[in-house]
């Protein structure tokens, strides 16, 4: 069963968009993509995304990430939850810990969306 345009999550919405240097974006597309960009618009979330992406093996445990910030573990978990809900991070639970991995395809699609390459 295919998803309607309204049911696409922000990550899926980016993947189907034509780069903004080639054609204007529709209002509904802009609303969906802006949700993804809002998830990235926080300095802590940008740092978390970079830490997960650069962590050995390309994934990191929340216990490893919390040490790098002067924030409580629940605050770090909140930021990770925002990144996960946006589609930027995948997560898996192993025992009591949650591990996060960057959704590379989403980042690639976002880069292509805002890139001027091929314009």
Tab-separated table of N, CA and C in Angstrom:
chain	number	residue	atom	x	y	z
A	1	UNK	N	0.847	-1.174	0.000
A	1	UNK	CA	0.000	0.000	0.000
A	1	UNK	C	0.891	1.236	0.000
A	2	UNK	N	0.651	2.168	-0.891
A	2	UNK	CA	1.484	3.359	-0.973
A	2	UNK	C	0.988	4.423	0.007
A	3	UNK	N	1.926	5.262	0.416
A	3	UNK	CA	1.591	6.345	1.331
A	3	UNK	C	1.120	7.546	0.535
A	4	UNK	N	0.146	8.249	1.063
A	4	UNK	CA	-0.262	9.496	0.430
A	4	UNK	C	0.752	10.567	0.788
A	5	UNK	N	0.730	11.669	0.084
A	5	UNK	CA	1.669	12.756	0.316
A	5	UNK	C	1.585	13.243	1.752
A	6	UNK	N	0.400	13.248	2.340
A	6	UNK	CA	0.225	13.745	3.698
A	6	UNK	C	0.824	12.824	4.749
A	7	UNK	N	1.042	11.551	4.404
A	7	UNK	CA	1.557	10.602	5.366
A	7	UNK	C	3.072	10.476	5.338
A	8	UNK	N	3.753	11.174	4.452
A	8	UNK	CA	5.206	11.098	4.395
A	8	UNK	C	5.817	11.752	5.626
A	9	UNK	N	6.811	11.085	6.204
A	9	UNK	CA	7.526	11.746	7.284
A	9	UNK	C	8.510	12.733	6.659
A	10	UNK	N	9.086	13.642	7.440
A	10	UNK	CA	9.980	14.648	6.864
A	10	UNK	C	11.137	14.057	6.073
A	11	UNK	N	11.682	12.942	6.529
A	11	UNK	CA	12.791	12.325	5.814
A	11	UNK	C	12.356	11.833	4.441
A	12	UNK	N	11.188	11.222	4.362
A	12	UNK	CA	10.668	10.760	3.082
A	12	UNK	C	10.331	11.938	2.177
A	13	UNK	N	9.856	13.009	2.760
A	13	UNK	CA	9.502	14.195	1.981
A	13	UNK	C	10.721	14.795	1.301
A	14	UNK	N	11.861	14.788	1.970
A	14	UNK	CA	13.089	15.319	1.380
A	14	UNK	C	13.534	14.445	0.222
A	15	UNK	N	13.429	13.143	0.386
A	15	UNK	CA	13.906	12.214	-0.631
A	15	UNK	C	13.169	12.376	-1.962
A	16	UNK	N	11.936	12.836	-1.918
A	16	UNK	CA	11.173	12.925	-3.161
A	16	UNK	C	11.153	14.328	-3.756
A	17	UNK	N	11.837	15.270	-3.118
A	17	UNK	CA	11.830	16.647	-3.608
A	17	UNK	C	12.898	16.876	-4.671
A	18	UNK	N	12.550	17.699	-5.634
A	18	UNK	CA	13.518	18.157	-6.623
A	18	UNK	C	14.382	19.229	-5.966
A	19	UNK	N	15.687	19.269	-6.256
A	19	UNK	CA	16.533	20.314	-5.645
A	19	UNK	C	15.937	21.704	-5.848
A	20	UNK	N	16.064	22.529	-4.825
A	20	UNK	CA	15.457	23.864	-4.864
A	20	UNK	C	16.103	24.768	-5.897
A	21	UNK	N	17.257	24.369	-6.412
A	21	UNK	CA	17.901	25.163	-7.458
A	21	UNK	C	17.332	24.847	-8.839
A	22	UNK	N	16.467	23.853	-8.908
A	22	UNK	CA	15.888	23.466	-10.204
A	22	UNK	C	14.439	23.879	-10.377
A	23	UNK	N	13.682	23.829	-9.289
A	23	UNK	CA	12.276	24.236	-9.383
A	23	UNK	C	11.767	24.648	-8.012
A	24	UNK	N	10.766	25.518	-7.995
A	24	UNK	CA	10.209	25.962	-6.709
A	24	UNK	C	9.586	24.796	-5.939
A	25	UNK	N	9.592	24.918	-4.643
A	25	UNK	CA	9.015	23.908	-3.764
A	25	UNK	C	7.576	24.300	-3.453
A	26	UNK	N	6.692	23.334	-3.418
A	26	UNK	CA	5.299	23.609	-3.077
A	26	UNK	C	5.172	23.899	-1.589
A	27	UNK	N	4.075	24.497	-1.206
A	27	UNK	CA	3.820	24.789	0.208
A	27	UNK	C	3.833	23.545	1.074
A	28	UNK	N	3.094	22.494	0.675
A	28	UNK	CA	3.112	21.275	1.491
A	28	UNK	C	4.502	20.635	1.591
A	29	UNK	N	5.267	20.660	0.491
A	29	UNK	CA	6.632	20.122	0.549
A	29	UNK	C	7.475	20.945	1.521
A	30	UNK	N	7.361	22.254	1.443
A	30	UNK	CA	8.140	23.131	2.320
A	30	UNK	C	7.800	22.877	3.785
A	31	UNK	N	6.541	22.640	4.080
A	31	UNK	CA	6.153	22.359	5.463
A	31	UNK	C	6.781	21.069	5.961
A	32	UNK	N	6.786	20.033	5.130
A	32	UNK	CA	7.363	18.755	5.539
A	32	UNK	C	8.880	18.854	5.699
A	33	UNK	N	9.538	19.514	4.755
A	33	UNK	CA	10.992	19.639	4.828
A	33	UNK	C	11.409	20.538	5.992
A	34	UNK	N	10.612	21.559	6.276
A	34	UNK	CA	10.964	22.462	7.375
A	34	UNK	C	10.988	21.726	8.713
A	35	UNK	N	10.179	20.692	8.875
A	35	UNK	CA	10.200	19.908	10.118
A	35	UNK	C	11.562	19.236	10.298
A	36	UNK	N	12.131	18.762	9.212
A	36	UNK	CA	13.453	18.148	9.271
A	36	UNK	C	14.512	19.201	9.588
A	37	UNK	N	14.413	20.344	8.935
A	37	UNK	CA	15.381	21.414	9.178
A	37	UNK	C	15.263	21.969	10.598
A	38	UNK	N	14.054	22.007	11.132
A	38	UNK	CA	13.875	22.457	12.521
A	38	UNK	C	14.579	21.516	13.490
A	39	UNK	N	14.554	20.227	13.178
A	39	UNK	CA	15.252	19.265	14.041
A	39	UNK	C	16.755	19.531	14.046
A	40	UNK	N	17.274	20.037	12.947
A	40	UNK	CA	18.705	20.333	12.840
A	40	UNK	C	19.066	21.729	13.338
A	41	UNK	N	18.081	22.555	13.604
A	41	UNK	CA	18.316	23.965	13.915
A	41	UNK	C	18.744	24.225	15.353
A	42	UNK	N	19.084	23.213	16.076
A	42	UNK	CA	19.525	23.365	17.457
A	42	UNK	C	20.993	22.942	17.541
A	43	UNK	N	21.850	23.774	18.143
A	43	UNK	CA	23.275	23.441	18.211
A	43	UNK	C	23.576	22.097	18.886
A	44	UNK	N	22.850	21.766	19.929
A	44	UNK	CA	23.086	20.486	20.611
A	44	UNK	C	22.736	19.338	19.682
A	45	UNK	N	21.624	19.451	18.953
A	45	UNK	CA	21.237	18.372	18.035
A	45	UNK	C	22.237	18.231	16.894
A	46	UNK	N	22.753	19.336	16.398
A	46	UNK	CA	23.786	19.252	15.356
A	46	UNK	C	25.023	18.536	15.888
A	47	UNK	N	25.416	18.872	17.097
A	47	UNK	CA	26.573	18.214	17.710
A	47	UNK	C	26.305	16.727	17.934
A	48	UNK	N	25.122	16.395	18.392
A	48	UNK	CA	24.776	14.991	18.608
A	48	UNK	C	24.811	14.215	17.294
A	49	UNK	N	24.231	14.785	16.260
A	49	UNK	CA	24.229	14.122	14.957
A	49	UNK	C	25.660	13.876	14.486
A	50	UNK	N	26.527	14.878	14.625
A	50	UNK	CA	27.921	14.744	14.214
A	50	UNK	C	28.651	13.704	15.063
A	51	UNK	N	28.360	13.670	16.355
A	51	UNK	CA	29.012	12.692	17.229
A	51	UNK	C	28.589	11.270	16.873
A	52	UNK	N	27.311	11.081	16.602
A	52	UNK	CA	26.842	9.749	16.216
A	52	UNK	C	27.487	9.350	14.885
A	53	UNK	N	27.472	10.247	13.919
A	53	UNK	CA	28.015	9.943	12.589
A	53	UNK	C	29.501	9.623	12.636
A	54	UNK	N	30.235	10.305	13.503
A	54	UNK	CA	31.682	10.113	13.551
A	54	UNK	C	32.119	9.072	14.577
A	55	UNK	N	31.186	8.521	15.327
A	55	UNK	CA	31.521	7.528	16.346
A	55	UNK	C	31.980	6.240	15.668
A	56	UNK	N	32.860	5.533	16.349
A	56	UNK	CA	33.370	4.266	15.810
A	56	UNK	C	32.218	3.333	15.447
A	57	UNK	N	32.234	2.836	14.241
A	57	UNK	CA	31.170	1.942	13.768
A	57	UNK	C	29.935	2.675	13.281
A	58	UNK	N	29.937	3.992	13.370
A	58	UNK	CA	28.813	4.773	12.866
A	58	UNK	C	27.580	4.757	13.745
A	59	UNK	N	27.704	4.240	14.952
A	59	UNK	CA	26.590	4.289	15.889
A	59	UNK	C	27.122	4.525	17.288
A	60	UNK	N	26.272	5.109	18.122
A	60	UNK	CA	26.702	5.452	19.472
A	60	UNK	C	25.586	5.197	20.467
A	61	UNK	N	26.000	4.806	21.652
A	61	UNK	CA	25.077	4.589	22.764
A	61	UNK	C	24.800	5.933	23.430
A	62	UNK	N	23.596	6.100	23.903
A	62	UNK	CA	23.253	7.335	24.600
A	62	UNK	C	24.201	7.563	25.775
A	63	UNK	N	24.690	6.497	26.383
A	63	UNK	CA	25.620	6.637	27.512
A	63	UNK	C	26.941	7.272	27.072
A	64	UNK	N	27.361	7.015	25.841
A	64	UNK	CA	28.584	7.621	25.310
A	64	UNK	C	28.375	9.085	24.953
A	65	UNK	N	27.197	9.428	24.507
A	65	UNK	CA	26.920	10.783	24.042
A	65	UNK	C	26.743	11.763	25.195
A	66	UNK	N	26.125	11.325	26.266
A	66	UNK	CA	25.823	12.227	27.379
A	66	UNK	C	27.081	12.786	28.032
A	67	UNK	N	28.166	12.027	27.988
A	67	UNK	CA	29.417	12.456	28.619
A	67	UNK	C	29.996	13.717	27.982
A	68	UNK	N	29.691	13.962	26.719
A	68	UNK	CA	30.299	15.063	25.973
A	68	UNK	C	29.599	16.409	26.206
A	69	UNK	N	28.507	16.408	26.942
A	69	UNK	CA	27.722	17.623	27.129
A	69	UNK	C	27.525	17.911	28.605
A	70	UNK	N	27.358	19.181	28.917
A	70	UNK	CA	27.036	19.576	30.288
A	70	UNK	C	25.519	19.687	30.422
A	71	UNK	N	24.861	18.619	30.015
A	71	UNK	CA	23.406	18.537	30.063
A	71	UNK	C	23.030	17.233	30.742
A	72	UNK	N	21.825	17.185	31.288
A	72	UNK	CA	21.372	15.959	31.928
A	72	UNK	C	21.084	14.899	30.866
A	73	UNK	N	21.132	13.643	31.300
A	73	UNK	CA	20.846	12.543	30.383
A	73	UNK	C	19.428	12.642	29.815
A	74	UNK	N	18.416	13.033	30.605
A	74	UNK	CA	17.081	13.193	30.022
A	74	UNK	C	17.030	14.272	28.932
A	75	UNK	N	17.804	15.329	29.074
A	75	UNK	CA	17.839	16.376	28.045
A	75	UNK	C	18.491	15.846	26.778
A	76	UNK	N	19.574	15.110	26.922
A	76	UNK	CA	20.227	14.490	25.764
A	76	UNK	C	19.246	13.526	25.085
A	77	UNK	N	18.556	12.733	25.876
A	77	UNK	CA	17.584	11.792	25.318
A	77	UNK	C	16.471	12.512	24.567
A	78	UNK	N	16.051	13.651	25.080
A	78	UNK	CA	15.023	14.438	24.390
A	78	UNK	C	15.520	14.870	23.005
A	79	UNK	N	16.733	15.393	22.956
A	79	UNK	CA	17.288	15.838	21.674
A	79	UNK	C	17.441	14.660	20.703
A	80	UNK	N	17.863	13.522	21.212
A	80	UNK	CA	17.986	12.335	20.363
A	80	UNK	C	16.617	11.880	19.857
A	81	UNK	N	15.611	12.009	20.701
A	81	UNK	CA	14.244	11.647	20.306
A	81	UNK	C	13.764	12.542	19.166
A	82	UNK	N	14.059	13.831	19.234
A	82	UNK	CA	13.687	14.767	18.165
A	82	UNK	C	14.365	14.362	16.860
A	83	UNK	N	15.651	14.041	16.925
A	83	UNK	CA	16.383	13.626	15.728
A	83	UNK	C	15.840	12.307	15.176
A	84	UNK	N	15.464	11.410	16.070
A	84	UNK	CA	14.897	10.130	15.635
A	84	UNK	C	13.538	10.332	14.966
A	85	UNK	N	12.678	11.108	15.592
A	85	UNK	CA	11.344	11.349	15.025
A	85	UNK	C	11.402	12.044	13.670
A	86	UNK	N	12.431	12.860	13.474
A	86	UNK	CA	12.567	13.561	12.198
A	86	UNK	C	13.044	12.635	11.095
A	87	UNK	N	13.578	11.486	11.470
A	87	UNK	CA	14.092	10.539	10.484
A	87	UNK	C	15.589	10.624	10.286
A	88	UNK	N	16.266	11.481	11.032
A	88	UNK	CA	17.710	11.637	10.882
A	88	UNK	C	18.506	10.546	11.588
A	89	UNK	N	17.947	9.967	12.639
A	89	UNK	CA	18.619	8.900	13.378
A	89	UNK	C	17.731	7.673	13.465
A	90	UNK	N	18.348	6.507	13.330
A	90	UNK	CA	17.677	5.239	13.619
A	90	UNK	C	18.109	4.859	15.025
A	91	UNK	N	17.306	4.077	15.707
A	91	UNK	CA	17.690	3.661	17.047
A	91	UNK	C	17.342	2.201	17.270
A	92	UNK	N	18.121	1.582	18.147
A	92	UNK	CA	17.850	0.204	18.534
A	92	UNK	C	18.179	0.056	20.013
A	93	UNK	N	17.362	-0.703	20.691
A	93	UNK	CA	17.551	-0.891	22.126
A	93	UNK	C	18.275	-2.214	22.353
A	94	UNK	N	19.296	-2.149	23.176
A	94	UNK	CA	20.077	-3.328	23.539
A	94	UNK	C	20.194	-3.346	25.061
A	95	UNK	N	19.432	-4.207	25.668
A	95	UNK	CA	19.391	-4.231	27.126
A	95	UNK	C	18.773	-2.943	27.627
A	96	UNK	N	19.484	-2.244	28.497
A	96	UNK	CA	18.949	-0.992	29.042
A	96	UNK	C	19.381	0.226	28.233
A	97	UNK	N	20.279	0.036	27.244
A	97	UNK	CA	20.818	1.161	26.486
A	97	UNK	C	20.197	1.263	25.102
A	98	UNK	N	20.141	2.490	24.615
A	98	UNK	CA	19.645	2.755	23.271
A	98	UNK	C	20.822	3.224	22.429
A	99	UNK	N	20.959	2.630	21.250
A	99	UNK	CA	22.023	2.986	20.317
A	99	UNK	C	21.426	3.728	19.127
A	100	UNK	N	22.143	4.738	18.656
A	100	UNK	CA	21.681	5.575	17.556
A	100	UNK	C	22.638	5.480	16.386
A	101	UNK	N	22.061	5.545	15.191
A	101	UNK	CA	22.835	5.504	13.952
A	101	UNK	C	22.238	6.527	12.995
A	102	UNK	N	23.090	7.267	12.303
A	102	UNK	CA	22.627	8.278	11.349
A	102	UNK	C	22.001	7.592	10.141
A	103	UNK	N	20.885	8.121	9.701
A	103	UNK	CA	20.231	7.655	8.474
A	103	UNK	C	20.921	8.372	7.305
A	104	UNK	N	21.946	7.743	6.760
A	104	UNK	CA	22.769	8.361	5.717
A	104	UNK	C	21.968	8.800	4.502
A	105	UNK	N	20.991	8.009	4.114
A	105	UNK	CA	20.182	8.351	2.940
A	105	UNK	C	19.438	9.663	3.143
A	106	UNK	N	18.999	9.912	4.362
A	106	UNK	CA	18.275	11.147	4.665
A	106	UNK	C	19.223	12.340	4.538
A	107	UNK	N	20.420	12.206	5.096
A	107	UNK	CA	21.395	13.294	4.986
A	107	UNK	C	21.786	13.537	3.532
A	108	UNK	N	21.962	12.465	2.778
A	108	UNK	CA	22.291	12.604	1.357
A	108	UNK	C	21.168	13.320	0.615
A	109	UNK	N	19.937	12.943	0.890
A	109	UNK	CA	18.791	13.574	0.235
A	109	UNK	C	18.688	15.050	0.602
A	110	UNK	N	18.933	15.359	1.857
A	110	UNK	CA	18.891	16.750	2.300
A	110	UNK	C	19.975	17.561	1.591
A	111	UNK	N	21.157	16.980	1.467
A	111	UNK	CA	22.242	17.652	0.760
A	111	UNK	C	21.888	17.905	-0.698
A	112	UNK	N	21.281	16.924	-1.329
A	112	UNK	CA	20.885	17.081	-2.736
A	112	UNK	C	19.783	18.134	-2.880
A	113	UNK	N	18.902	18.206	-1.900
A	113	UNK	CA	17.805	19.162	-1.954
A	113	UNK	C	18.333	20.582	-1.952
A	114	UNK	N	19.337	20.865	-1.140
A	114	UNK	CA	19.818	22.253	-1.030
A	114	UNK	C	21.065	22.525	-1.867
A	115	UNK	N	21.558	21.510	-2.539
A	115	UNK	CA	22.756	21.668	-3.344
A	115	UNK	C	22.484	22.426	-4.635
A	116	UNK	N	23.478	23.171	-5.067
A	116	UNK	CA	23.364	23.854	-6.357
A	116	UNK	C	24.022	23.051	-7.458
A	117	UNK	N	24.558	21.878	-7.128
A	117	UNK	CA	25.204	21.038	-8.133
A	117	UNK	C	24.188	20.630	-9.193
A	118	UNK	N	24.573	20.748	-10.410
A	118	UNK	CA	23.698	20.366	-11.507
A	118	UNK	C	22.683	21.435	-11.859
A	119	UNK	N	22.766	22.597	-11.237
A	119	UNK	CA	21.792	23.655	-11.514
A	119	UNK	C	22.138	24.384	-12.799
